Every structure is written in structure tokens, then in C-alpha cells.
CSV table of C-alpha atoms in Angstrom, one decimal:
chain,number,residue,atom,x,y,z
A,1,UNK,CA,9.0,39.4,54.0
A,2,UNK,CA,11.5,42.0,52.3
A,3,UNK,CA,10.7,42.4,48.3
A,4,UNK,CA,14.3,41.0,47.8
A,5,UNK,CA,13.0,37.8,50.0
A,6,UNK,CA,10.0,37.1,48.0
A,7,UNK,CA,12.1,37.7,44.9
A,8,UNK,CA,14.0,34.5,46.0
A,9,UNK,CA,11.6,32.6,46.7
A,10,UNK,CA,10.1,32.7,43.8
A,11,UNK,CA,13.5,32.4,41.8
A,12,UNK,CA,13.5,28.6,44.0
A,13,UNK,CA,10.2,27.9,43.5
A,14,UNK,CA,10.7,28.8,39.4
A,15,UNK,CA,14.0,26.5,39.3
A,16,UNK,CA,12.2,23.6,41.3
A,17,UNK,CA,9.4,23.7,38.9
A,18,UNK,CA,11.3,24.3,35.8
A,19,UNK,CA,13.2,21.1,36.7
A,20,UNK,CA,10.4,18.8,37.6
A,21,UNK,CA,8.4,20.1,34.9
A,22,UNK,CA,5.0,19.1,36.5
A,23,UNK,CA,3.6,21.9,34.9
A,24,UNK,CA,4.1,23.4,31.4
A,25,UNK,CA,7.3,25.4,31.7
A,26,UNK,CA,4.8,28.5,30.4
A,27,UNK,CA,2.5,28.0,33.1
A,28,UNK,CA,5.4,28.7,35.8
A,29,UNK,CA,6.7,31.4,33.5
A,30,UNK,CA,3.2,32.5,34.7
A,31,UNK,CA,3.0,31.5,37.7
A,32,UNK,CA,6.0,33.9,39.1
A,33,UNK,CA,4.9,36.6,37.2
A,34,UNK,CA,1.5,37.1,38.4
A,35,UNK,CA,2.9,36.0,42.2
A,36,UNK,CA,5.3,38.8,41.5
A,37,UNK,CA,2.7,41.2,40.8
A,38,UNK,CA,0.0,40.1,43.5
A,39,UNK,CA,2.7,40.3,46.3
A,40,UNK,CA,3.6,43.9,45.4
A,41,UNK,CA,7.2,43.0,44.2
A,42,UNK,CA,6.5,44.5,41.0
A,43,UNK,CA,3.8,47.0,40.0
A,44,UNK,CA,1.0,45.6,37.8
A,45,UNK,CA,2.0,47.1,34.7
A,46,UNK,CA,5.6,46.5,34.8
A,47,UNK,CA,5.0,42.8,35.9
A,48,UNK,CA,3.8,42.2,32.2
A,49,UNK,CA,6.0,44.7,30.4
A,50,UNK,CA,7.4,41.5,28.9
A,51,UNK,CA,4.9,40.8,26.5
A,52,UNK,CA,5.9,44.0,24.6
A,53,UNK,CA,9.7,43.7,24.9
A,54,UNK,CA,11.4,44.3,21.8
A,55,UNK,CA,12.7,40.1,21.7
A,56,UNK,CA,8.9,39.1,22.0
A,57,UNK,CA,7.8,41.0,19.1
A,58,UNK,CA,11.0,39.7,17.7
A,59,UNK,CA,10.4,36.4,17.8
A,60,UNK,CA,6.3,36.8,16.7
A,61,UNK,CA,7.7,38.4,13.3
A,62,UNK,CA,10.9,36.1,13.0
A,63,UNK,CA,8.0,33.3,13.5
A,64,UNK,CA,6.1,34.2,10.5
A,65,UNK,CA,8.7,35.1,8.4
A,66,UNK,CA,10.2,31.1,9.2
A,67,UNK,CA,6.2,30.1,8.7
A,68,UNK,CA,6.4,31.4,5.1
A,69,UNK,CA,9.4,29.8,3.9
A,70,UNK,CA,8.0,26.3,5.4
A,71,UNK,CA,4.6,27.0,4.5
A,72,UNK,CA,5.9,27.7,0.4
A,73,UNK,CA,7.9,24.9,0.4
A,74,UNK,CA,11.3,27.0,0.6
A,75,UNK,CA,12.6,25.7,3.8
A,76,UNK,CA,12.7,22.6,1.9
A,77,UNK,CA,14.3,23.6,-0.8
A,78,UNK,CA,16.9,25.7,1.2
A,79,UNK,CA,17.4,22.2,3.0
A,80,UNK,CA,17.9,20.0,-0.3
A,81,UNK,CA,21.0,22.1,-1.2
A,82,UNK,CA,22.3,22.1,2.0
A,83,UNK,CA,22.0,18.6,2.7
A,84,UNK,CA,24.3,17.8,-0.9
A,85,UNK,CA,27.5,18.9,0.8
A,86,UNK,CA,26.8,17.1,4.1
A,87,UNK,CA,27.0,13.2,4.3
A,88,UNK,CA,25.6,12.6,7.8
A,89,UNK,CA,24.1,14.3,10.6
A,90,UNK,CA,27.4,14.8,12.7
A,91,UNK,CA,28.9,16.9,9.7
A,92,UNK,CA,25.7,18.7,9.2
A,93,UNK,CA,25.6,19.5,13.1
A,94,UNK,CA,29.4,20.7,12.6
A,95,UNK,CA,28.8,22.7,9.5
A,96,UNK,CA,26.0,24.2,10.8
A,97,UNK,CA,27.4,25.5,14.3
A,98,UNK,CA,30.9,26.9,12.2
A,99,UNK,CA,27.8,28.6,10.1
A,100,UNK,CA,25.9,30.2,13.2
A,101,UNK,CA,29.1,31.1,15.0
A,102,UNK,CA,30.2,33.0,12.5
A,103,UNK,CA,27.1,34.5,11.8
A,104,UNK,CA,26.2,35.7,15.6
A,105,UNK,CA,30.1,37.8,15.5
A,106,UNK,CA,27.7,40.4,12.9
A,107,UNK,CA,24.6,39.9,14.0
A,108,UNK,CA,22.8,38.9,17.3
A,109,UNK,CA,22.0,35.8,18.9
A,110,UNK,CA,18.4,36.1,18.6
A,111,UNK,CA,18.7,37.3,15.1
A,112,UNK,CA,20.7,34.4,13.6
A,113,UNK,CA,18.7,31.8,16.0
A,114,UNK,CA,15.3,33.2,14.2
A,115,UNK,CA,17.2,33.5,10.6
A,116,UNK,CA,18.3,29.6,10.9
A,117,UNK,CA,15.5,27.8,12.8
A,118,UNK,CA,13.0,27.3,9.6
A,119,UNK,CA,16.2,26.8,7.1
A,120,UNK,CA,17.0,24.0,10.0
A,121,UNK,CA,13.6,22.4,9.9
A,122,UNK,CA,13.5,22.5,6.2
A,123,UNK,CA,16.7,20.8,6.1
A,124,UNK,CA,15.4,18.2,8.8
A,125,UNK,CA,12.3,17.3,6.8
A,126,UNK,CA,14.7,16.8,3.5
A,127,UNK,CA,17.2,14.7,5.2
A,128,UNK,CA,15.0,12.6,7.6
A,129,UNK,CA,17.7,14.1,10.1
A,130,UNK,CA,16.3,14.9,13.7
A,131,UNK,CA,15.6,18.2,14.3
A,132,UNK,CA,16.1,17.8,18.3
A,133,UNK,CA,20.2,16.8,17.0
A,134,UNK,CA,20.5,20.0,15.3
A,135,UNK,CA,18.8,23.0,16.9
A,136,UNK,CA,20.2,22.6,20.3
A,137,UNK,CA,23.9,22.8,18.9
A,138,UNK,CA,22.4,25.7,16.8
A,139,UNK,CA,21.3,27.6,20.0
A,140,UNK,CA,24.4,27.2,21.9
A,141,UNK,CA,26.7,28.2,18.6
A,142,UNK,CA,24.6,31.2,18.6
A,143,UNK,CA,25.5,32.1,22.3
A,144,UNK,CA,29.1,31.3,21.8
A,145,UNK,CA,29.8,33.6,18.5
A,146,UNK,CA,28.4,36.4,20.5
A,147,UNK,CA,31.9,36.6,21.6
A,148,UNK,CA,34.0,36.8,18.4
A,149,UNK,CA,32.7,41.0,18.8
A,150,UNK,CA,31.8,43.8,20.5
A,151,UNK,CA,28.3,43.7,18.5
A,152,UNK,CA,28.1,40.0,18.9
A,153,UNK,CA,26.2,40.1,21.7
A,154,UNK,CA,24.2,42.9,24.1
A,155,UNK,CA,25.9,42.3,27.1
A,156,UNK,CA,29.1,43.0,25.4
A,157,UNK,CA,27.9,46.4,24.6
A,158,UNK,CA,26.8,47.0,28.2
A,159,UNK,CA,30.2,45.7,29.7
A,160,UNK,CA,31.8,48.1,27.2
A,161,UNK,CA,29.6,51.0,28.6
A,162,UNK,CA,30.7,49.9,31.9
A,163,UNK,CA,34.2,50.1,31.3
A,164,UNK,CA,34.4,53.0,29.5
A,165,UNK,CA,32.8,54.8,32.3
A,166,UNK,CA,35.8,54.0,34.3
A,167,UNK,CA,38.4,55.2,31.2
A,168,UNK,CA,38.5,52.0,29.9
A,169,UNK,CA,37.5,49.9,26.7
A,170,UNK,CA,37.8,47.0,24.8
A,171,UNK,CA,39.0,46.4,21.5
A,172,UNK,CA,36.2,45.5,18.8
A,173,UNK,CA,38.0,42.2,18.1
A,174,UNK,CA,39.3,41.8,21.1
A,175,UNK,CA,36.6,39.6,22.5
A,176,UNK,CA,37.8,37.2,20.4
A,177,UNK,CA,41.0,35.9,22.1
A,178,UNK,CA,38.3,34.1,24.4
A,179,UNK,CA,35.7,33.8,21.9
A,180,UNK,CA,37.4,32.0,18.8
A,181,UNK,CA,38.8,29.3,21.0
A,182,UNK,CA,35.6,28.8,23.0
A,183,UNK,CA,34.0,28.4,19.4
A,184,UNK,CA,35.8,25.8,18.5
A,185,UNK,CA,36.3,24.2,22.1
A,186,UNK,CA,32.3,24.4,21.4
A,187,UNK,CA,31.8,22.7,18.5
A,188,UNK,CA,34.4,19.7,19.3
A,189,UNK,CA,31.9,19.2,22.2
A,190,UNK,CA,29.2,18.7,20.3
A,191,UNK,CA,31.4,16.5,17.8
A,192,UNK,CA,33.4,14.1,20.4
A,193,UNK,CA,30.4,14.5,23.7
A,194,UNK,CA,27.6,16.7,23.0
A,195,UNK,CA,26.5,14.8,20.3
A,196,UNK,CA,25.5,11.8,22.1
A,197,UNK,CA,23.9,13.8,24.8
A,198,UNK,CA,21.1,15.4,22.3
A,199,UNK,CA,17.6,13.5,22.6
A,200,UNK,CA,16.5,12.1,20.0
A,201,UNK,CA,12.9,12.9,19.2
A,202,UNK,CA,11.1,11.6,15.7
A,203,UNK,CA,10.3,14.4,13.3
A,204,UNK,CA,6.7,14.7,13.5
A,205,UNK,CA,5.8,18.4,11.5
A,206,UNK,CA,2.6,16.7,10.7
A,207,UNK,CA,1.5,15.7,13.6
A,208,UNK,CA,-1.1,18.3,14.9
A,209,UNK,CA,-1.1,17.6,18.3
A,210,UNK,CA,2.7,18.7,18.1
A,211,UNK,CA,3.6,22.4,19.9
A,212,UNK,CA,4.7,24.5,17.2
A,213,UNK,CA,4.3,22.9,13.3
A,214,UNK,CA,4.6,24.6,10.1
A,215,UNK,CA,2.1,22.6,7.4
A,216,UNK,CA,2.9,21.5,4.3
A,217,UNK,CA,0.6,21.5,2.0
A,218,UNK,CA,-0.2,18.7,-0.7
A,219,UNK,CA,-2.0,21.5,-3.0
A,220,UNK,CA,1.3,23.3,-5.9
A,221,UNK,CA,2.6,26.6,-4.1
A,222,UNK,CA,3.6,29.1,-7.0
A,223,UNK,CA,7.1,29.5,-7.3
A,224,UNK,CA,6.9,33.3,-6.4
A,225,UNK,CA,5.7,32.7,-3.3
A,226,UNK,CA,8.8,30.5,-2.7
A,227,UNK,CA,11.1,32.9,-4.3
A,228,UNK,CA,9.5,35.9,-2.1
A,229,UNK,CA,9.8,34.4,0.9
A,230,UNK,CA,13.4,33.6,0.7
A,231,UNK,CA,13.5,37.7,-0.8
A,232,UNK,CA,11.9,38.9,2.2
A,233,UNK,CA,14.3,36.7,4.8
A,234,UNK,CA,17.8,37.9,2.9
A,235,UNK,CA,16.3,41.8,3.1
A,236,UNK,CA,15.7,41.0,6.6
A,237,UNK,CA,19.2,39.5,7.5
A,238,UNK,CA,20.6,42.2,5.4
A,239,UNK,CA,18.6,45.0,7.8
A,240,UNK,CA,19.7,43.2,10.8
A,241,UNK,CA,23.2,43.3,10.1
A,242,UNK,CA,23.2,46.8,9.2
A,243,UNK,CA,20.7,47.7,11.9
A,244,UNK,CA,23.4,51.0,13.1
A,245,UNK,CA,24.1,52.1,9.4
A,246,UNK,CA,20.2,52.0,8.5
A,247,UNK,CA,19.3,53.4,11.8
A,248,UNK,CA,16.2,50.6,11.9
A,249,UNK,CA,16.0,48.0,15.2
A,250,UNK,CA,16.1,44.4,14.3
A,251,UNK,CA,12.3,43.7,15.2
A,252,UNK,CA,11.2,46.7,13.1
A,253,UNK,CA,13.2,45.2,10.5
A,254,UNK,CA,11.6,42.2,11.1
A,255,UNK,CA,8.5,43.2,11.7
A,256,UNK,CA,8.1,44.8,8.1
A,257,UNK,CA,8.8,41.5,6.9
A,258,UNK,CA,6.3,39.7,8.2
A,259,UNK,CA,3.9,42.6,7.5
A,260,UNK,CA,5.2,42.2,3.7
A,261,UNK,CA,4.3,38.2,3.5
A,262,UNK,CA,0.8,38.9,4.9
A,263,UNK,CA,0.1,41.8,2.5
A,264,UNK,CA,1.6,39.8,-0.6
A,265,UNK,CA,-0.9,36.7,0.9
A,266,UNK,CA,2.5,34.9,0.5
A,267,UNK,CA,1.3,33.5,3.5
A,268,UNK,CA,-2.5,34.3,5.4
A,269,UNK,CA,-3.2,35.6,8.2
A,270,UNK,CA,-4.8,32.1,9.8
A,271,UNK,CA,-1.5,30.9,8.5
A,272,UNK,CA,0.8,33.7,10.3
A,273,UNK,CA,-1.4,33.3,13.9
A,274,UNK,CA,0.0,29.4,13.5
A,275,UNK,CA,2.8,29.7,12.9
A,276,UNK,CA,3.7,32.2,16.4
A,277,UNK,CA,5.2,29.8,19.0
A,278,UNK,CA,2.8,31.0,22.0
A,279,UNK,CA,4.3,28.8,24.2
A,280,UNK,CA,7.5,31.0,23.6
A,281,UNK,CA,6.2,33.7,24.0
A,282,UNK,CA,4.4,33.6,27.3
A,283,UNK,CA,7.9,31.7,28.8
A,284,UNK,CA,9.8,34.1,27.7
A,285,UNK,CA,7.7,37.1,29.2
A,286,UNK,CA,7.1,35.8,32.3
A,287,UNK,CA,10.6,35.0,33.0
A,288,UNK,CA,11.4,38.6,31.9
A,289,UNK,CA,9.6,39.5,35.2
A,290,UNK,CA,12.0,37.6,37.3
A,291,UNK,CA,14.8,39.2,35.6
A,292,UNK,CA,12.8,42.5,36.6
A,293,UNK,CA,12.7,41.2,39.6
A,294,UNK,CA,15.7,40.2,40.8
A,295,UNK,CA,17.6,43.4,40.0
A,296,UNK,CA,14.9,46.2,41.0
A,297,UNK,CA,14.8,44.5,44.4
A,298,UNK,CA,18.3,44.2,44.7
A,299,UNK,CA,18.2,40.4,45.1
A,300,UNK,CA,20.3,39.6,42.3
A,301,UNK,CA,23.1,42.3,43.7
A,302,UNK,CA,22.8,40.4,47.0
A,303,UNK,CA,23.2,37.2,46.3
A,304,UNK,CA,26.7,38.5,43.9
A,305,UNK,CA,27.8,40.5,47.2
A,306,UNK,CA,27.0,37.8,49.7
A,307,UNK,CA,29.2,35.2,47.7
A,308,UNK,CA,31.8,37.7,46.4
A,309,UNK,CA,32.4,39.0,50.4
A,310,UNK,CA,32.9,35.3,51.3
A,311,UNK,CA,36.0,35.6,49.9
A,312,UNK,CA,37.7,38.7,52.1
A,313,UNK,CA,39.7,41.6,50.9
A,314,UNK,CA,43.3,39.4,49.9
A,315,UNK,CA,41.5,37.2,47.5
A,316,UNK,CA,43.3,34.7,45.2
A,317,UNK,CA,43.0,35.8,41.8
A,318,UNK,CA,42.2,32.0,40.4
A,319,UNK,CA,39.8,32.1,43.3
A,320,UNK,CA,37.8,35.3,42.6
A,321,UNK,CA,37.9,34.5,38.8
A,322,UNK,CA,36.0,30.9,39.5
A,323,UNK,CA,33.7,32.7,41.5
A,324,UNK,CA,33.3,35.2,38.8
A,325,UNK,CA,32.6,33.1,36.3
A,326,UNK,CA,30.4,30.5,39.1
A,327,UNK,CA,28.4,33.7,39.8
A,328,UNK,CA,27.8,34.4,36.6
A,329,UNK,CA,27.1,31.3,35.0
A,330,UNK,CA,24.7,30.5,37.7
A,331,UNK,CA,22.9,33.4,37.3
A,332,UNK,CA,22.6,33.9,33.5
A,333,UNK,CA,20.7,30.2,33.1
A,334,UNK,CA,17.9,32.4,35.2
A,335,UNK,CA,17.9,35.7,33.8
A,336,UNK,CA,19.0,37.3,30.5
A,337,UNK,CA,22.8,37.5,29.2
A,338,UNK,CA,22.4,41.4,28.9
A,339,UNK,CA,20.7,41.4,32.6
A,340,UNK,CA,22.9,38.6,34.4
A,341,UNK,CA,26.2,41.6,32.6
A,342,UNK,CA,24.0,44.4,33.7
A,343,UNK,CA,24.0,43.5,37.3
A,344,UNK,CA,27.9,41.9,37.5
A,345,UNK,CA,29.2,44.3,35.9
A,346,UNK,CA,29.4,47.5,38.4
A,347,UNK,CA,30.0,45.0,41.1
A,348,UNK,CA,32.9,43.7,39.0
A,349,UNK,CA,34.5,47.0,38.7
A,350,UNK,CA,33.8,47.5,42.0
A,351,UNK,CA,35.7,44.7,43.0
A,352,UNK,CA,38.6,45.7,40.9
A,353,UNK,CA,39.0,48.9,42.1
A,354,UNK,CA,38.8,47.2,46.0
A,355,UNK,CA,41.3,44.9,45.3
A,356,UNK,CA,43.7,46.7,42.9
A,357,UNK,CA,43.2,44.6,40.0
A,358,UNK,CA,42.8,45.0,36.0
A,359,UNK,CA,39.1,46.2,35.3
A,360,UNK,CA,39.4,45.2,31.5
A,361,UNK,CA,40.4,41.3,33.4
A,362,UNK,CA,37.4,41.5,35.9
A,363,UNK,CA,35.0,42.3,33.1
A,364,UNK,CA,36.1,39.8,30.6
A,365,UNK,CA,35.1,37.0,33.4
A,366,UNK,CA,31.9,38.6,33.4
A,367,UNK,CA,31.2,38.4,30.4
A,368,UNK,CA,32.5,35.1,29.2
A,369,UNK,CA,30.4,34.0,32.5
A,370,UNK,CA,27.3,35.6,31.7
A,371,UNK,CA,27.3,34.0,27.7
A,372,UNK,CA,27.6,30.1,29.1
A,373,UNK,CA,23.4,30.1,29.4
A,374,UNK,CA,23.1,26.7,28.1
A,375,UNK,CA,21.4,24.8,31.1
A,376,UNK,CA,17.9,25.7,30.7
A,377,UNK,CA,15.3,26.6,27.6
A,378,UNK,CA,15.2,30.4,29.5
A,379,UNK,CA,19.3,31.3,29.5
A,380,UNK,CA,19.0,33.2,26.1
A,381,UNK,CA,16.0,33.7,23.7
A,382,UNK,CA,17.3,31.3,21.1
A,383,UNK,CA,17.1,28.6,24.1
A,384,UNK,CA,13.5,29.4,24.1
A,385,UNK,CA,12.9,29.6,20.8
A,386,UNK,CA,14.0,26.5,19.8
A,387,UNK,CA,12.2,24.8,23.0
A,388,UNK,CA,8.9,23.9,21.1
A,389,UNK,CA,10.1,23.4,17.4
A,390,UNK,CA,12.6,21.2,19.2
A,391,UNK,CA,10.4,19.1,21.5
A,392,UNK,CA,12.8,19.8,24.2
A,393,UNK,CA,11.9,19.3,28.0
A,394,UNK,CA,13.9,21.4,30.6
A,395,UNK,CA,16.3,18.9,31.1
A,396,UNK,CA,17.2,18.0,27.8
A,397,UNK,CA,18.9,21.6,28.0
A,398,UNK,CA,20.9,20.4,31.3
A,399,UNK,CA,22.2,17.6,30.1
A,400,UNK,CA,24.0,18.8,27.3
A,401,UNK,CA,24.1,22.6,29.0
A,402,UNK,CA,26.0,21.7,32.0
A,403,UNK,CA,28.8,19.7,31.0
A,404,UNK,CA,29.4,22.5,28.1
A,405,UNK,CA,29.4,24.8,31.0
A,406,UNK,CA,31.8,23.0,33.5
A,407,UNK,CA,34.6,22.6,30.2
A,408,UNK,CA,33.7,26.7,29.0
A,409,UNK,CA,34.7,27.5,32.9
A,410,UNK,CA,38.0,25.5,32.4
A,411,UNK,CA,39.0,26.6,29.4
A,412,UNK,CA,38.3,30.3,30.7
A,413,UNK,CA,40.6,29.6,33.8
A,414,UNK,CA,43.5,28.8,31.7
A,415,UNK,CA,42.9,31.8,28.7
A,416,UNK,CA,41.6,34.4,31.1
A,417,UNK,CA,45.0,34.7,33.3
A,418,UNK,CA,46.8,34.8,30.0
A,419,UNK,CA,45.3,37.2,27.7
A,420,UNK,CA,43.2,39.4,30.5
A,421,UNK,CA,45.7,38.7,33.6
A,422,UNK,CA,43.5,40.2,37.0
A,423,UNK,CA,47.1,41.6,38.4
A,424,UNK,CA,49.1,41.8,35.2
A,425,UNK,CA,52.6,42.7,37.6
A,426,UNK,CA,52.1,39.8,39.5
């Protein structure tokens, strides 16, 4: 069998198994990358390159830094106040998605997923609220206020390079005449549908056969361990949404925040080792090898060729945006946003330039297909982050993930044609 073959394979075998879930969604993580390695898809050393990708060491810093406002008791705090201006857990679900969206138009998914999970679980334990009911619509805002900017989101940035390459560009804001509406078409999901859809799992932070638990602690934290914590995670959010002007990368920035709690014993080490979601960890690396994978190989550019061919040189341009945005959608629930835009993206311009029609149009599809990664815990690292804390299974994701999906793909066909029109004189 060809590379690209077993590449597939083991993409089916990895959606079969992340779907029945008969084994810990880590374990097939796993699985596929050490099948991708053994069969001489990927070399040894690149096969696990994902356990020191910049997201991983991300999320291991982001973990303690949440671990430390739990662990002192600021979470909670944090969660009191919040919980005064909200009356029930619909309008805290609301508020806190208008919140996030806004956030993730400065700053990146990941980032404002890893500021808000432990201000979320604080708020949960104050409230009683379930923590499953308001993560998940977390996540999701996070993806879709990626798309109020150009920095909102990665694979923005690499569509932009894309396009500019061919003497085009889009405008910093300009994103947003898909994303503002999306936002909002978003949250009234959530409000009206998506909020029935969300399991609902008990709290149970001190239960210690639970997957990922901050402690509390019956013994009196000092209140400048409290008031450091919550120091350290504004310095951080303030480094990560200057990341170009301070010239630092958002898991240094990170990372010297976490090293600051441990040095200040605002929080141990013992404590800090906790408090890193392995689980995460190892699902998100291993999956990073399928990504790996699947565009080395070419596997990823065949299957976009194969289904873009089917539909001949005089293509209907409602027709080849659906299967745009299909393509994408389909493929982004499987591999990273920035990867799922790294691959579509020349073929999109390709296509384009085949078929006489707007690049800016053809790479706007792409890119509002490639952010709609709601169907499974792997579509974007705040999916995965929130996995554990959550208690979420795999299809937990899909059921509130897909319908979202189907209504982002409709809304798109009607805005798409009228602010980024594939053959603007027709």
C-alpha cells in the first residue's frame, strides 16, 4: 500500500474508534500515531513531534496557571462576581459566549479557551451550574470569534499569506461581514437549540476518580496567593494579546507564568503535575500526527482533488461553494483549523484561477469552512481542552457540533454570494 493509502486508513480506522469510543479517545490518539510510525508513513521522530508543539506546551502552562487560581480559591471568587449579574444558567451560557467571542477577535482560540476554562469552573462550583452546559458553548464561541479578524484565528493568517502571494489581501476587519453574523447566528443556537442538546453531567471536582480536578482545600489559603494568581493570569492575557508588539509567543508567555506560581509556591509542584490534563495532551499529540500525515502524504490534497474534479470545469458557483465549505468542514473535525486552511487553500486558488473566479470569494469559503470544527473533542485545541474538565464523550461534541455545522453552512451560502460573490459580473 501507497503512504497516502495507509494514511486513510488509519484516518477511518481513527473516526470509527473515536465514534464508538471502546477505547479511551487518547489511546487511539495513540494508536494512529505509533501505526503511523511503524508503517514508515512518518519517520520516528517526526511521528511524535506533537508532544513538543507549541499548543501542547500551551496547554501544560495554561493548565497550571488555571490550577492556581482553583487551587487559591480565586476561581471561586472570580465566579461569585460573575454569577451576581446572571440569574440562570441560559443567561450565564449567553453572556459567557458574547464574552469569549469577543475576546478570540484579539486573541486566539486556544488562548481565550485556556484564559476562561478555570474562571468557568470556578463559576460552576459557585453557582451549582453544570460545567458540561457551559464549556462546550465556550469552545465553540471561541472558534467562531476567530472570525471577527485577521489575528482572530491562524488559519486566517495563512489564507492571508495565500492570497497575498497571488496580489491579493483581505481587509483586517473584513472577516467580519461573515464572522459577526455567524457569532450571533451562534449564540441564538445555543439559546433557542443548542442548549437542550448539552449533557448534563453532575459537578463532581471532588470526586478523585474524576479525569482532570482542581482540589479545594478545607485548610485558609492566604489572600496573596489568591490575589497573585489572578496577577499572574491578567499579565498573561495582557502578553498574549500583545504577543506581535512584545515580540514574546503566547506559550512563552504562558510558560513564565506558570514558572512564576511554582517559584512563588503559589501553587507546588505535586500541585502543578495535577493539575496538567494528560489525557489532553497525549489526544492532542497523537492526532497532530494524522494531521502530519495526511498532508505530507498528499492524502488530504487527494481526497480535496478527487471531490473538487467531480464537479468538471463549468461548475455552478452555489455548487462549488457547498463543496467548499463540505470539504472543508469535513476535514477540519480531523485535523487542525490552520492545517485543514493550509491544505485548501492553494487548491482553492487554484480552482479560482481554473475557473475564472474571485480568489478573495474562494478563500473566504475556505476559511469560514475550515473554523466550523465543532463535531468532535479534536477539531480545535479548545475542543480538547475542555474534553476532560467537561466530562464529555465524543459524541457529546456531535450532537451539538453537527447541527451548528449544517445551520453555519447555510447561513454561509446565503452571506458568501453577497459580500464575497465567486463571479462578481455575473
Amino acid at each position: 500500500m501507497t503512504p497516502s493509502a495507509i494514511t486513510l486508513c488509519f484516518l477511518v480506522f481513527a473516526i470509527i474508534m473515536f465514534a464508538w469510543e471502546k477505547l479511551p479517545l487518547a489511546v487511539t490518539a495513540m494508536i494512529v500515531c505509533v501505526g503511523l510510525s511503524l508503517s514508515g508513513v512518518l519517520p520516528q521522530k517526526d511521528a511524535f513531534l506533537g508532544f513538543v508543539d507549541t499548543n501542547v506546551i500551551l496547554f501544560a502552562a495554561m493548565f497550571i496557571i488555571g490550577g492556581a487560581l482553583f487551587e487559591t480559591g480565586m476561581a471561586n471568587k472570580i465566579g461569585g462576581i460573575v454569577t451576581k449579574f446572571t440569574t440562570s444558567e441560559l443567561k450565564l451560557m449567553t453572556v459567557l459566549m458574547v464574552i469569549t467571542g469577543l475576546m478570540s477577535a484579539v486573541l486566539s482560540n486556544t488562548g481565550t479557551a485556556a484564559i476562561l476554562i478555570p474562571v468557568i469552573l470556578g463559576i460552576s462550583v459557585k453557582s451549582g451550574f453544570a460545567r458540561s452546559r457551559l464549556l462546550m458553548p465556550m469552545a465553540f464561541a471561541s472558534t467562531l470569534g476567530g472570525n471577527l479578524s485577521l489575528i482572530g484565528s491562524p488559519n486566517n493568517l495563512v489564507v492571508q499569506g495565500v492570497l497575498e502571494n497571488a496580489g491579493h489581501k483581505f481587509g483586517f476587519f473584513e472577516y467580519a461581514k461573515i464572522g459577526i453574523p455567524m457569532l450571533i447566528i451562534g449564540v441564538l443556537f445555543f439559546v433557542f437549540i443548542g442548549y437542550r442538546l448539552l449533557s448534563q453531567k453532575e459537578n463532581s471536582s471532588t470526586n478523585d476518580n474524576d479525569v482532570h480536578v482542581f482540589h479545594r482545600h478545607d485548610n485558609p489559603i492566604p489572600k496573596w496567593k489568591q490575589w497573585v494568581s489572578f496577577a499572574v493570569l491578567m499579565a498573561t492575557l495582557f502578553a498574549m494579546v500583545f504577543e506581535d508588539v512584545i515580540g514574546i509567543k503566547l506559550y512563552l508567555s504562558a510558560c513564565v507564568g506558570a514558572l512564576i506560581l511554582v517559584i512563588l509556591r503559589v501553587i507546588t509542584e505535586k500541585q502543578a503535575y495535577e493539575a496538567i490534563d494528560s489525557q489532553v495532551i497525549f489526544l492532542f499529540a497523537g492526532t497532530l500526527a494524522l494531521a502530519e500525515a495526511l498532508k505530507r502524504t498528499g492524502a488530504g490534497a487527494d481526497i480535496a482533488h478527487t471531490i473538487i474534479g467531480w464537479l468538471g470545469p463549468q461548475a455552478n458557483s452555489h455548487l462549488l461553494l457547498l463543496t467548499i465549505l463540505l470539504l472543508s468542514c469535513a476535514l477540519t473535525n480531523f485535523m487542525s483549523n490552520t492545517a485543514t486552511a493550509a491544505l485548501l487553500a492553494p487548491i482553492g486558488l487554484s480552482i479560482a484561477q481554473t475557473l475564472g473566479a474571485d480568489p478573495r470569494a474562494v478563500l473566504m469559503a475556505v476559511v469560514v469552512g475550515s473554523s466550523c470544527a465543532f463535531a468532535t473533542p479534536i477539531g480545535t485545541p479548545a475542543n480538547t481542552m475542555i474534553l476532560s474538565v467537561g466530562r464529555y464523550r465524543f459524541g457529546d461534541y456531535a450532537k451539538v457540533g453537527v447541527p451548528l455545522i449544517m445551520i453555519m453552512i447555510a447561513v454561509s451560502m446565503v452571506l458568501l454570494p453577497i459580500f464575497f460573490p465567486f463571479f462578481p459580473q455575473q
